[in-house]
Coordinates of C-alpha atoms in Angstrom, one line a residue:
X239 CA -51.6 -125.1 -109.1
X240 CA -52.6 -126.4 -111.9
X241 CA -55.5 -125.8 -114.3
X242 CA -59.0 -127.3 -114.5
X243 CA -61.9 -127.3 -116.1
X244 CA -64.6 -129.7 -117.6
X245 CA -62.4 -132.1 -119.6
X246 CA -64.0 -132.9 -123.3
X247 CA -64.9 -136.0 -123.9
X248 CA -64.3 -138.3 -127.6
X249 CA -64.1 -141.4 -128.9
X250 CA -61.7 -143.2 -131.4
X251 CA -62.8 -146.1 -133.2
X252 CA -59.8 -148.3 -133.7
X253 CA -60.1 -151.0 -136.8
X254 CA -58.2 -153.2 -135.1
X255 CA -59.4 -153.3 -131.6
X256 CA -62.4 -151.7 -132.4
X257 CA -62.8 -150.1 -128.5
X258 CA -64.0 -147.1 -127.2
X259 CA -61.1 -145.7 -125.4
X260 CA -62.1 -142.1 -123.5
X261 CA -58.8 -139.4 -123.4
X262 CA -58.8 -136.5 -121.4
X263 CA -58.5 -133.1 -123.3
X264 CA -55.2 -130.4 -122.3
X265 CA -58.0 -128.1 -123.2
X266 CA -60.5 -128.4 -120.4
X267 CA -62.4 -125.5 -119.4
X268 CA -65.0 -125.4 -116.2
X269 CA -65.1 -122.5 -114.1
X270 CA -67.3 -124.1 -111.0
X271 CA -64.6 -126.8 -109.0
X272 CA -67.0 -129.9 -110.2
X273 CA -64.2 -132.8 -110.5
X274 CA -67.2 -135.4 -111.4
X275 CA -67.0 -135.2 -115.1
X276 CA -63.2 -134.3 -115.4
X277 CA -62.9 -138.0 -115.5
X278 CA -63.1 -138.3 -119.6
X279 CA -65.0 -141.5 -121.0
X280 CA -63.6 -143.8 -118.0
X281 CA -66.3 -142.5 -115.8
X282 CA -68.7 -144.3 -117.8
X283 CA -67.1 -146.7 -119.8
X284 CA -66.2 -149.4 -117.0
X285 CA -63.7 -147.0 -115.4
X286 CA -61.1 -148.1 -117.8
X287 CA -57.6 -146.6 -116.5
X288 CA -57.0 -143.0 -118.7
X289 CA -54.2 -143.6 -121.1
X290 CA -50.8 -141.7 -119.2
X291 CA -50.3 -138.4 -120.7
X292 CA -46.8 -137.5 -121.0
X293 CA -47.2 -134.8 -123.5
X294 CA -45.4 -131.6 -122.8
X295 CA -47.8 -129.4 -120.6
X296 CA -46.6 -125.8 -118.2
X297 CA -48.1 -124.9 -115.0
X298 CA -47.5 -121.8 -112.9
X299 CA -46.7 -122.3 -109.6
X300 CA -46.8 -119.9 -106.7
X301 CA -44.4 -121.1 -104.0
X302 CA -44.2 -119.0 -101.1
X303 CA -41.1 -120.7 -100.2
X304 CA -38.7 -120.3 -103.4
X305 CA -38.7 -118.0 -106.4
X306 CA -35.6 -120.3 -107.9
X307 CA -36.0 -121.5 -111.7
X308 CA -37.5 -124.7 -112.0
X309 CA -34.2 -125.7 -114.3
X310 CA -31.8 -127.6 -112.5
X311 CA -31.4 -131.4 -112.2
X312 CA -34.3 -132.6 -109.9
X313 CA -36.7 -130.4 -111.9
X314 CA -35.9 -131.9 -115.7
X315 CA -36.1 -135.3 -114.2
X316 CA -39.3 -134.5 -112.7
X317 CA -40.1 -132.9 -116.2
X318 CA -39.1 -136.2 -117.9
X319 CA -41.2 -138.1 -115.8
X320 CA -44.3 -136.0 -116.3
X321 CA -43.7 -134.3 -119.4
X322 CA -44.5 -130.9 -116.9
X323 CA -42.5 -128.1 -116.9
X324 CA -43.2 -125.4 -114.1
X325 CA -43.1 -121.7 -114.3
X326 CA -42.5 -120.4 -111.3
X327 CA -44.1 -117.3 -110.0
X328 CA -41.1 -114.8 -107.8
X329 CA -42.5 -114.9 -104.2
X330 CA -40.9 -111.3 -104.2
X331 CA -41.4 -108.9 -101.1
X332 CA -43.7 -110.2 -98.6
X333 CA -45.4 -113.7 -100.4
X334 CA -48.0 -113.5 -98.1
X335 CA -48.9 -109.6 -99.2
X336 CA -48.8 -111.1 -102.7
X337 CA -51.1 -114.1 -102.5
X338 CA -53.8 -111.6 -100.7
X339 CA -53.4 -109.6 -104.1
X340 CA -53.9 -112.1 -106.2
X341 CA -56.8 -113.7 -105.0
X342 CA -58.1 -110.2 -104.8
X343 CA -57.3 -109.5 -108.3
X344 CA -58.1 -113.0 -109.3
X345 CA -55.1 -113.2 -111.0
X346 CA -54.2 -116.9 -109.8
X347 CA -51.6 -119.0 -111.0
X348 CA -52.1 -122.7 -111.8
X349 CA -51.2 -123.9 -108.6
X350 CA -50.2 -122.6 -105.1
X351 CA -48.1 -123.4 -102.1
X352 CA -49.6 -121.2 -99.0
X353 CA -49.1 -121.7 -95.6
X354 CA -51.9 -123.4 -93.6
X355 CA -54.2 -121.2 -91.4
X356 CA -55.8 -117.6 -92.2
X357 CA -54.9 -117.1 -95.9
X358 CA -55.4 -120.7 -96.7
X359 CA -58.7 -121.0 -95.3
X360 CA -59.3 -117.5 -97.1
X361 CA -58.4 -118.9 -100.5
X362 CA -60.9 -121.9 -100.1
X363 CA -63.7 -119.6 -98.7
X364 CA -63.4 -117.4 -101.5
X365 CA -63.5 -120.6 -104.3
X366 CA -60.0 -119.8 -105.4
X367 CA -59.0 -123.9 -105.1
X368 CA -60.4 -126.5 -106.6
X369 CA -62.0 -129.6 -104.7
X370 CA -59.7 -132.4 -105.0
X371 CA -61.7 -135.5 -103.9
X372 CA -62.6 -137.0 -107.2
X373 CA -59.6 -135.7 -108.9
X374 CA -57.8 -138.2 -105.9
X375 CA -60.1 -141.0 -106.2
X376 CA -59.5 -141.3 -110.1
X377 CA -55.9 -139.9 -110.5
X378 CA -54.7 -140.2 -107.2
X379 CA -53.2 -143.8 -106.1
X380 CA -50.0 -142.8 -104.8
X381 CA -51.9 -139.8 -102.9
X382 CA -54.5 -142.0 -101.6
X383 CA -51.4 -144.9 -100.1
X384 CA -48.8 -142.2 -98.9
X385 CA -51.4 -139.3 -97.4
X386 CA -53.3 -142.3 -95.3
X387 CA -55.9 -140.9 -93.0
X388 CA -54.1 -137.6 -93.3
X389 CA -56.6 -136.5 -96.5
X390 CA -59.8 -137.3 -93.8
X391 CA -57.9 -134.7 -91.3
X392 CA -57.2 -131.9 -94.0
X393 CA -60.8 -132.0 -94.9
X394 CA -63.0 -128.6 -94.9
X395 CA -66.1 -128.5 -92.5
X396 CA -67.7 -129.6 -96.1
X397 CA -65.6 -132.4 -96.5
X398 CA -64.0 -131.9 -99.5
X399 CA -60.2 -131.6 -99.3
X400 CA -58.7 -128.4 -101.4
X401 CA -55.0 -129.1 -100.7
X402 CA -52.1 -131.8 -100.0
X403 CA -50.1 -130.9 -97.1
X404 CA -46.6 -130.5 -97.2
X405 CA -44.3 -132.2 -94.4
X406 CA -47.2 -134.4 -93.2
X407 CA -47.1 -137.0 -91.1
X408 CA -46.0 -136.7 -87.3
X409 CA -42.6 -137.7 -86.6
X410 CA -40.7 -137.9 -83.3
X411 CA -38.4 -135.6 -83.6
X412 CA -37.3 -133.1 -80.9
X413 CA -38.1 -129.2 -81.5
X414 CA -37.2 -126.7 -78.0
X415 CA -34.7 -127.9 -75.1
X416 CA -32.7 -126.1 -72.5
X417 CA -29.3 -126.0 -74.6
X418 CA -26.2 -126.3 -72.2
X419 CA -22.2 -126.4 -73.5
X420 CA -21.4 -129.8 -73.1
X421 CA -17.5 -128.7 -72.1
X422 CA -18.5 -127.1 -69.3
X423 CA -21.2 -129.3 -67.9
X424 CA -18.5 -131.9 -68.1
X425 CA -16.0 -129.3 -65.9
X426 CA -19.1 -128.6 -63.9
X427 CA -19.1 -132.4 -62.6
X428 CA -22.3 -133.4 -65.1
X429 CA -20.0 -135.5 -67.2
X430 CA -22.5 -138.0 -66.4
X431 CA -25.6 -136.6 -67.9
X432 CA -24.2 -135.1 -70.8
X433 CA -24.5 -137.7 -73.2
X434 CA -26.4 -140.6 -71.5
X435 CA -29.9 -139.5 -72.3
X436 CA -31.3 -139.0 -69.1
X437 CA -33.1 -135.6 -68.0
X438 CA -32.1 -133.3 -65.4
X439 CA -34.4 -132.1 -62.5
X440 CA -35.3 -128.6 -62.0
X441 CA -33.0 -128.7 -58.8
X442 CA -29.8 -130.0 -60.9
X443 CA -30.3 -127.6 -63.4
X444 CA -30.6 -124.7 -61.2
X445 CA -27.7 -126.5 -59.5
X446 CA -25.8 -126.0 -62.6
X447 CA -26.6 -122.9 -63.4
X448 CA -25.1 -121.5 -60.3
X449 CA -22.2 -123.2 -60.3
X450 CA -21.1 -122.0 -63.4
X451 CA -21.9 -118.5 -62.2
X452 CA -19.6 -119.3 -59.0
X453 CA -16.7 -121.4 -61.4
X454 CA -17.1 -118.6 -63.9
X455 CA -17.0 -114.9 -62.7
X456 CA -15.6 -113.8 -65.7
X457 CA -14.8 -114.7 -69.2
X458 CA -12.0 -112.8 -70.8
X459 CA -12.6 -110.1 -68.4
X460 CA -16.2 -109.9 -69.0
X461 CA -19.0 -110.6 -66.4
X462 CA -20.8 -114.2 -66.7
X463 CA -24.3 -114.9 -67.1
X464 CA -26.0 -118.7 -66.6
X465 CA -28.9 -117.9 -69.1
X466 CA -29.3 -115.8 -71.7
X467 CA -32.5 -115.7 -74.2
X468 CA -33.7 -114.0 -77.4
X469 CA -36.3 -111.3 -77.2
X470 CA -37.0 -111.3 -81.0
X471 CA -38.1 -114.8 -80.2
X472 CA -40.4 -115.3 -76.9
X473 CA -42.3 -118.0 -78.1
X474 CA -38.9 -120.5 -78.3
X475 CA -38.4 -119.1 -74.5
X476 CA -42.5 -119.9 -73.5
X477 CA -42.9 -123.1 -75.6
X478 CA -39.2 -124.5 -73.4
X479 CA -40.3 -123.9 -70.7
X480 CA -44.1 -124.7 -70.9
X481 CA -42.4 -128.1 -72.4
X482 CA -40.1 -128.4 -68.9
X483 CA -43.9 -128.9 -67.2
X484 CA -45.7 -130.5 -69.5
X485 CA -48.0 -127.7 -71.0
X486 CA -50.2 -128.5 -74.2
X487 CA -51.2 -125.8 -76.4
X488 CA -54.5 -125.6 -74.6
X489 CA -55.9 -126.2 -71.1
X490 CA -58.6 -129.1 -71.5
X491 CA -60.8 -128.9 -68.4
X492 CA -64.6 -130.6 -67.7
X493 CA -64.8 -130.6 -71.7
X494 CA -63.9 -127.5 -72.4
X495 CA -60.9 -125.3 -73.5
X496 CA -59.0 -122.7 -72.1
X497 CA -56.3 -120.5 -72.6
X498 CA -52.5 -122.2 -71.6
X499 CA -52.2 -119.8 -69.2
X500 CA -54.9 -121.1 -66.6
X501 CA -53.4 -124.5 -66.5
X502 CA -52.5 -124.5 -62.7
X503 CA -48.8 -125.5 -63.5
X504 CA -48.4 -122.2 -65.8
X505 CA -47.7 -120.1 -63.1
X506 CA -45.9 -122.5 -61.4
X507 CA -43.7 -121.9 -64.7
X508 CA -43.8 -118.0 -64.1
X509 CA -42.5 -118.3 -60.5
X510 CA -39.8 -120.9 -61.4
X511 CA -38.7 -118.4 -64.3
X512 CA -39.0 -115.3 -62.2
X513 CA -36.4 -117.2 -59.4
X514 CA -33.8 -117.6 -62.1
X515 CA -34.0 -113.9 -62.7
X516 CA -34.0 -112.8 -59.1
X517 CA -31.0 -115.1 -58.1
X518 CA -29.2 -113.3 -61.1
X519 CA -28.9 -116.6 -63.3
X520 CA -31.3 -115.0 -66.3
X521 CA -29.7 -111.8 -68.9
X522 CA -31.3 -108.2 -67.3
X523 CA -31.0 -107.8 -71.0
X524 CA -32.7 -110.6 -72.1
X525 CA -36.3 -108.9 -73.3
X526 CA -34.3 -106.5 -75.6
X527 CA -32.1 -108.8 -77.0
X528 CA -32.1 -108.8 -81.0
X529 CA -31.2 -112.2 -83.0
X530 CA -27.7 -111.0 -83.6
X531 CA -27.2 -109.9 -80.0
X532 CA -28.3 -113.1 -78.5
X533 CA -26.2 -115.0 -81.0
X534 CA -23.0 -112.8 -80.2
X535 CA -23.4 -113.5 -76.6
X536 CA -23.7 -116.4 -77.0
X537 CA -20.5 -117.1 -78.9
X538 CA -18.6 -115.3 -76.3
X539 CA -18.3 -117.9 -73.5
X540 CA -19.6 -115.7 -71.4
X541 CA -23.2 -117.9 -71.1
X542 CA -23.8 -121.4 -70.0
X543 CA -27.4 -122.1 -71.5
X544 CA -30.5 -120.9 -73.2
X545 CA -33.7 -122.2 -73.8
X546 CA -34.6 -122.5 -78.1
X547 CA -35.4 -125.2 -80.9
X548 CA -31.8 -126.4 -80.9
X549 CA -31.3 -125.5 -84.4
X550 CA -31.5 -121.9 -83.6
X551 CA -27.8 -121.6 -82.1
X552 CA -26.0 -123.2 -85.2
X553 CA -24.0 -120.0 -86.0
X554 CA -23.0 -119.9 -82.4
X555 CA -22.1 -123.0 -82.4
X556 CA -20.0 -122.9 -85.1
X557 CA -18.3 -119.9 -83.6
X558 CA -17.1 -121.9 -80.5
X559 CA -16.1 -124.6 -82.2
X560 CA -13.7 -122.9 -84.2
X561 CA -12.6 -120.8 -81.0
X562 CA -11.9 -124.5 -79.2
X563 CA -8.4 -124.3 -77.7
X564 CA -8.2 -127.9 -77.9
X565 CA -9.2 -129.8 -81.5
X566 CA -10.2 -132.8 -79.6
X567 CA -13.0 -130.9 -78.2
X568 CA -14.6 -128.9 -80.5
X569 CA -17.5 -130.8 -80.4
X570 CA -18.1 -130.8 -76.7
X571 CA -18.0 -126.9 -77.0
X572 CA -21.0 -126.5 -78.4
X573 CA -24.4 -125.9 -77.1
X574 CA -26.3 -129.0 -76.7
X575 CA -30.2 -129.7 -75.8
X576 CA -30.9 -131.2 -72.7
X577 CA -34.6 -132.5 -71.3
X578 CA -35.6 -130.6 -67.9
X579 CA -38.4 -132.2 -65.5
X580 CA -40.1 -129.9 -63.4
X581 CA -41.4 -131.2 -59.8
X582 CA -44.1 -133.5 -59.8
X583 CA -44.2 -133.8 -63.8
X584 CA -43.6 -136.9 -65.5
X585 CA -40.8 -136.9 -67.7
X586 CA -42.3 -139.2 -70.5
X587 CA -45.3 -136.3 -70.0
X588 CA -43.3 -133.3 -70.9
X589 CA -44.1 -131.3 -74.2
X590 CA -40.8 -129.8 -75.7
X591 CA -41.6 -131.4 -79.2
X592 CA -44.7 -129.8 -80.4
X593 CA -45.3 -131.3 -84.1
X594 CA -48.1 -130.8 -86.5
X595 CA -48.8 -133.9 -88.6
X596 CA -50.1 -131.8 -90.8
X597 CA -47.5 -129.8 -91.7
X598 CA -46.7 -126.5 -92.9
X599 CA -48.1 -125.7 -96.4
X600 CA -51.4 -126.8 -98.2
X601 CA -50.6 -127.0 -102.0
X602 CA -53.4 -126.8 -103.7
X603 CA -55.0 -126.5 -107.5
X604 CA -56.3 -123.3 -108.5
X605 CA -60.2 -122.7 -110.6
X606 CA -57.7 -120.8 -113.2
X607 CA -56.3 -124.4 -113.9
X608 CA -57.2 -125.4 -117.7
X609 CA -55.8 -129.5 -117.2
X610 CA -56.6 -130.5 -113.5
X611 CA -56.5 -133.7 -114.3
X612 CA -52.9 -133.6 -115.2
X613 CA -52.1 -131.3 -112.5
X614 CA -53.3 -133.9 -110.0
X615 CA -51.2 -136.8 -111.9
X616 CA -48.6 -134.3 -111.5
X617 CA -48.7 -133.9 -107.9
X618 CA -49.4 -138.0 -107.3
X619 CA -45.6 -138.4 -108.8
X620 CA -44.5 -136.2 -106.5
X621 CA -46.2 -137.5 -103.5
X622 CA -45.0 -141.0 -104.6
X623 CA -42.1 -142.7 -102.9
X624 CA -40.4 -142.3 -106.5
X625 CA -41.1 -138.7 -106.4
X626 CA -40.1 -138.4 -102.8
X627 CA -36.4 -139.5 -103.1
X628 CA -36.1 -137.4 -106.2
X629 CA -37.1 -134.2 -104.5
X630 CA -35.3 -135.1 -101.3
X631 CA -31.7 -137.0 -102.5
X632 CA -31.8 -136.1 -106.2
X633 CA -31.8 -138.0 -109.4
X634 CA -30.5 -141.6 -109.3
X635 CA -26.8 -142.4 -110.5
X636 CA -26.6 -139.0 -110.2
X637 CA -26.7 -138.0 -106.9
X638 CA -27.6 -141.4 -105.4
X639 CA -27.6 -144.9 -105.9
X640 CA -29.4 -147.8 -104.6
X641 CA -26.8 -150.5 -102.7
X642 CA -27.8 -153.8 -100.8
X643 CA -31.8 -152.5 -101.8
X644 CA -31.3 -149.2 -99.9
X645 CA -31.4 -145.6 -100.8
X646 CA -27.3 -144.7 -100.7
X647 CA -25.8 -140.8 -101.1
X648 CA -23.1 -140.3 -102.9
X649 CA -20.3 -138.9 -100.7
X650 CA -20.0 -135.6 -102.9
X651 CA -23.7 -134.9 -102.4
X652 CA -23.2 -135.1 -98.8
X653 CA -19.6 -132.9 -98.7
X654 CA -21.7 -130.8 -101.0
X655 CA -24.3 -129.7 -98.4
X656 CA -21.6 -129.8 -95.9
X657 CA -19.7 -127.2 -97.9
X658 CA -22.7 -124.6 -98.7
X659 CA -26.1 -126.2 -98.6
X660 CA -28.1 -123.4 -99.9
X661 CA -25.5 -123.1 -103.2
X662 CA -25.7 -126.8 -103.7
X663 CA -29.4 -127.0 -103.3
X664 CA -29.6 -124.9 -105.8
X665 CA -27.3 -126.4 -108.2
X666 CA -28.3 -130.0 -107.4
X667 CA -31.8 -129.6 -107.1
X668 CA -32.3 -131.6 -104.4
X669 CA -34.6 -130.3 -101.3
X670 CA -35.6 -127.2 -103.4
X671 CA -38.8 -128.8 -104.2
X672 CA -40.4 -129.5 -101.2
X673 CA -43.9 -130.1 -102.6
X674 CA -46.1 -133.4 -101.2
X675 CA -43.0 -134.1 -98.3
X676 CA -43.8 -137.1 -96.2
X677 CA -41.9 -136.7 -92.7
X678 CA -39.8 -140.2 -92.1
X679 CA -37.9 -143.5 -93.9
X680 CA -39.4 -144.5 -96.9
X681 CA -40.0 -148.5 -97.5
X682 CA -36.2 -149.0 -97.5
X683 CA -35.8 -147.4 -94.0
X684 CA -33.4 -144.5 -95.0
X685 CA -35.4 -141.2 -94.3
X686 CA -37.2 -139.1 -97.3
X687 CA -35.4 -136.3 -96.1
X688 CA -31.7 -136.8 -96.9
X689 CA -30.0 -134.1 -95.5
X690 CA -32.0 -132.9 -92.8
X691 CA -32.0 -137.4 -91.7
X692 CA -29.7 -139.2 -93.4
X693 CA -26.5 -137.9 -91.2
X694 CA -26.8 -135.6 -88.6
X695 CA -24.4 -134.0 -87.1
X696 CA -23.5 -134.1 -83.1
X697 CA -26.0 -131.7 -81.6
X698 CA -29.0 -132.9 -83.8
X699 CA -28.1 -136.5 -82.4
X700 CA -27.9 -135.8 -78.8
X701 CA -31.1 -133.8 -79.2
X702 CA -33.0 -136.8 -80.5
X703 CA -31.7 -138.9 -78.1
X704 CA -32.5 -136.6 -75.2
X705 CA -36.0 -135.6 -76.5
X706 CA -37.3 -137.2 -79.6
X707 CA -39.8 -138.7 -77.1
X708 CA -41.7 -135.2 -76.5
X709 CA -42.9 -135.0 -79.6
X710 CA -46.9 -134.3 -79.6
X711 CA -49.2 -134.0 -82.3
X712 CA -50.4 -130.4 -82.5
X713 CA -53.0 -130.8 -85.0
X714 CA -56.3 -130.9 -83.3
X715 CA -55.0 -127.6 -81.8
X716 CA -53.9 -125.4 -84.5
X717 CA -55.9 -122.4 -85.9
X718 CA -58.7 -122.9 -83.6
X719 CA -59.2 -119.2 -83.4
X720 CA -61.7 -117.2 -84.8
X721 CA -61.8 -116.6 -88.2
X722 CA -59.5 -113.5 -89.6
X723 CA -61.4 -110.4 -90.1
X724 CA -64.2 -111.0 -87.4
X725 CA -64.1 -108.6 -84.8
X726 CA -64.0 -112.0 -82.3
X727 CA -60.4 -112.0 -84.3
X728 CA -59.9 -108.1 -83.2
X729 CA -60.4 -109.6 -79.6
X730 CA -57.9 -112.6 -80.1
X731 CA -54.9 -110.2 -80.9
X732 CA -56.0 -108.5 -77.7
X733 CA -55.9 -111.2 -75.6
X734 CA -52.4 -111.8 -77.5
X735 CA -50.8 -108.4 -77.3
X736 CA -51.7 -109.0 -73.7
X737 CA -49.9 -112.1 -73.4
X738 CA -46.9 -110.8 -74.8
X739 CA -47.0 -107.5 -72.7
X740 CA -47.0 -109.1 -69.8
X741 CA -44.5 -111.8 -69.8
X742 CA -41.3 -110.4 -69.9
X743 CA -43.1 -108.1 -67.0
X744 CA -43.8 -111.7 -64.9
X745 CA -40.6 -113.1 -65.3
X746 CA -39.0 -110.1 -64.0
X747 CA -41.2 -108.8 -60.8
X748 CA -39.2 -107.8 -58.0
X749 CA -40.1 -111.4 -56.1
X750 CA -43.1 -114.8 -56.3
X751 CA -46.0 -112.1 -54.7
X752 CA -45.5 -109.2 -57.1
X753 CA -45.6 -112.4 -59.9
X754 CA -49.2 -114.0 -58.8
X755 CA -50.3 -110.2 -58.8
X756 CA -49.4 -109.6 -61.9
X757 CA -50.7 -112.5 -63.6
X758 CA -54.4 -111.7 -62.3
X759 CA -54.1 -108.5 -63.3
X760 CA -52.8 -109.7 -66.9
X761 CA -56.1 -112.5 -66.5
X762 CA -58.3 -109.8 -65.7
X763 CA -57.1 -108.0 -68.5
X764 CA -57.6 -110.6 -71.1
X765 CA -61.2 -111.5 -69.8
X766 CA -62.1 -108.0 -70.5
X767 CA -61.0 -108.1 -74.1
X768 CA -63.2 -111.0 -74.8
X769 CA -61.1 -114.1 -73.2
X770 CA -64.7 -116.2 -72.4
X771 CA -66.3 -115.7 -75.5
X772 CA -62.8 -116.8 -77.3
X773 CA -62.8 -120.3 -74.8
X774 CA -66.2 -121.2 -76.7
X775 CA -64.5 -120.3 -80.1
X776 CA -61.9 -122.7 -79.3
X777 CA -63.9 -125.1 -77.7
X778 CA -66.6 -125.1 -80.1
X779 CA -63.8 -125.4 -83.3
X780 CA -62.2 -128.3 -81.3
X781 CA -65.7 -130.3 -80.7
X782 CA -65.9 -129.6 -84.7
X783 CA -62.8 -131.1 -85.8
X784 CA -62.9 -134.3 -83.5
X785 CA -66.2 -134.6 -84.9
X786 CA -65.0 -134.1 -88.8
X787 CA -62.1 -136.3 -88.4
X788 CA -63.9 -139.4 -87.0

């Protein structure tokens, strides 16, 4: 992110006004992180506003998201606006083996987008990011109104904040569901429920599941299969079906926590899964199955559901819908996410929309930075509403234009995306830059995020329909772990490796006996690689955070 340093401080006597009036230097120069004199003469001259700075100015920015050229439309408005041009720095090969060799070479560009947890917390351990607080207080204003209480939540255990998160904010928006083909629910006799909203019980949908097995033998000569999953992505199968009992990301018990998998209702979840396989409604294959083999079974019509983040089966989708032997229901082919309620579970209580408020990247200002001060009022645009809509729907009369005091797309930008959204991202400009994102509407009502909100398409509908309302916030659970490097961290992948060994393993035993011995013996397992001493990790992290964020 941008350069910082101490910024020099002068004073121009003006004949005719015959005022001090403090400027802040491009050529600052402090090596230590200290914002408190980065402030020029304002910070002791009345705190009189610092005159905007529009000169021309270039920053390098490491993006681990997106090598593209900062060139296109979005990015010489932004440079109009801010009289900052970025250079961006090619995430080539793995971006996360190249941030690890730059902060070991300190070779660091001006500013950095990493993604929250391990390496992020390594780069602010290390002093490679600059303390923003002051830099926020004086430069900040949008920061301060858009970010909200988020800044007191992002703080280190020393209080100081060294990042803005990107795509903060918790919105309700659903994530995992069981996804079903609407066509056939509807020839199964669950015309009912397939667009009304309301979940299924664990009896209906096993209900389903066989009859479709019963209606459907075969498929173009090819033996059927209820369920289907993708091996390359267990955590989409877990987090579905922890979400069908209402599983958080920890189990909170007389103050403390503990691994998921000693809630009670966890293997509950394990015997429930391991009946689907044994009654032959779940893929023998389903472990080994590679991304491209679960899709392609999937677009065969050979397989009634899954269990995924609904966006996950869009190339299937599209498959079937362009197989659909009648136009008029092209739509209803697809697979669509449905809520599942699992005995004794409240429905409003289950957990299928796990959502960090905090979001996925910290973008923060490097100690290489020579102008933090203008870096800062460079990022403040962004996070700004102004700056939102021109990252997320591009520049105005452009690409969109404001109607009846709301935020309206042009129908080409839409058709656009529709056509090939990565090739017009890239020639429009708009959601390339995802820097200082705020989830949800702007003070209009139309939603920051234009393509991903504005107008969605059938699935993404239903699935907020059916399960916006299981969104949770994840935050005051995320990266509780140990810290990386530690040998309690050697223990943790252990524990993990364990986990994963395992599962496939449970939800396949022969019958319900073979599963409970399994999981103690999995238990067992874990405790001996260090599972009690990583409870008080997490625990003692938790207690730490609550206590930082009051």
């Amino acid at each position: 992110m941008k350069k910082y340093g101490q910024v020099k401080l002068f004073a121009s006597t003006l004949l005719v006004m015959s005022l001090l009036v403090g400027c802040g230097s491009n050529n600052t120069s402090s090596t230590n992180g200290n914002t408190s004199n980065a402030n020029g003469a304002n910070a002791e001259e009345g705190n009189t506003p610092a005159a905007e700075d529009s000169s021309p100015i270039t920053f390098t920015f490491f993006d681990k998201n997106t090598g593209d050229a900062f060139d296109n439309p979005v990015a010489k408005k932004i440079t109009e606006k801010t009289g900052v041009t970025i250079e961006i720095q090619q995430p080539t090969g793995n971006p996360s083996e190249k941030l690890n060799l730059m902060l070991a070479s300190n070779d660091l560009p001006d500013m950095l987008a990493i993604g929250r947890g391990d390496l992020l917390d390594k780069y602010i351990a290390a002093g490679a990011l600059m303390p923003l607080n002051d830099l926020i207080d004086q430069y900040g204003p949008h920061i301060k109104e858009m970010y909200g209480d988020t800044l007191n939540k992002t703080r280190s255990a020393d209080g100081k904040n060294y990042y803005l998160a990107n795509w903060y904010g918790l919105e309700q928006y659903p994530v995992f569901g069981f996804l079903m083909r609407m066509d056939v629910m509807k020839e199964l006799g669950a015309g009912d429920k397939a667009t009304n909203g309301e979940p299924f019980t664990a009896d209906e949908f096993v209900g389903l599941l066989k009859a479709f097995k019963d209606k459907y033998p075969e498929v173009n000569g090819k033996p059927t299969t209820a369920m289907t999953f993708n091996g390359d992505n267990m955590g989409a199968i877990m987090d579905t079906f922890k979400g069908m009992y209402g599983i958080m990301p920890y189990y909170e018990t007389n103050g403390e926590l503990k691994i998921d998998m000693k809630d009670p209702k966890y293997l509950e979840m394990l015997k429930f899964m391991n009946s689907l396989y044994n009654q032959g409604l779940i893929d023998k294959e389903w472990a080994t199955n590679k991304t491209q083999q679960y899709e392609q079974k999937l677009s065969t019509g050979a397989f009634f559901s899954t269990a995924d983040a609904f966006w996950n089966v869009g190339k299937p989708n599209a498959i079937l819908k362009e197989a659909a032997a009648d136009p008029s229901k092209k739509e209803e082919s697809q697979f669509y996410p449905y809520k599942v309620v699992a005995p004794g579970v409240d429905a409003s209580k289950t957990t299928y929309g796990p959502k960090n408020s905090l979001g996925w990247d910290g973008i923060g200002i490097s100690k290489s930075n020579k102008d933090a001060v203008r870096a800062i009022k460079f990022l403040d645009y962004l996070a700004s509403e102004e700056g939102q809509y021109l990252l997320m729907w591009g520049v105005e009369g452009q690409h969109w234009d404001m109607k009846d005091g709301k935020h309206t797309p042009r129908p080409e930008v839409l058709e656009g995306f529709k056509k090939d959204w990565g090739a017009y991202s890239t020639e429009s400009g708009i959601r390339k830059w995802t820097w200082a994102i705020k989830n949800g509407p702007g003070s209009d009502g139309t939603p920051y995020d234009l393509i991903g909100r504005y107008e969605t398409d059938e699935v993404s509908k239903l699935a907020i329909k059916n399960l916006a309302d299981t969104s949770f916030d994840t935050a005051l659970y995320d990266n509780l772990g140990p810290s990386g490097g530690t040998p309690e961290a050697i223990m943790q992948q252990k524990v993990s490796e364990t986990k994963s060994k395992y599962f496939p393993r449970l939800v396949m035993a022969p019958n319900e006996a073979a599963v409970t011995e399994l999981y103690d013996t999995m238990m067992k397992e874990m405790e001996a690689a260090g599972l009690d001493k990583l409870e008080k990790i997490y625990t003692d992290n938790y207690n730490k955070r609550k206590e930082l964020w009051q």
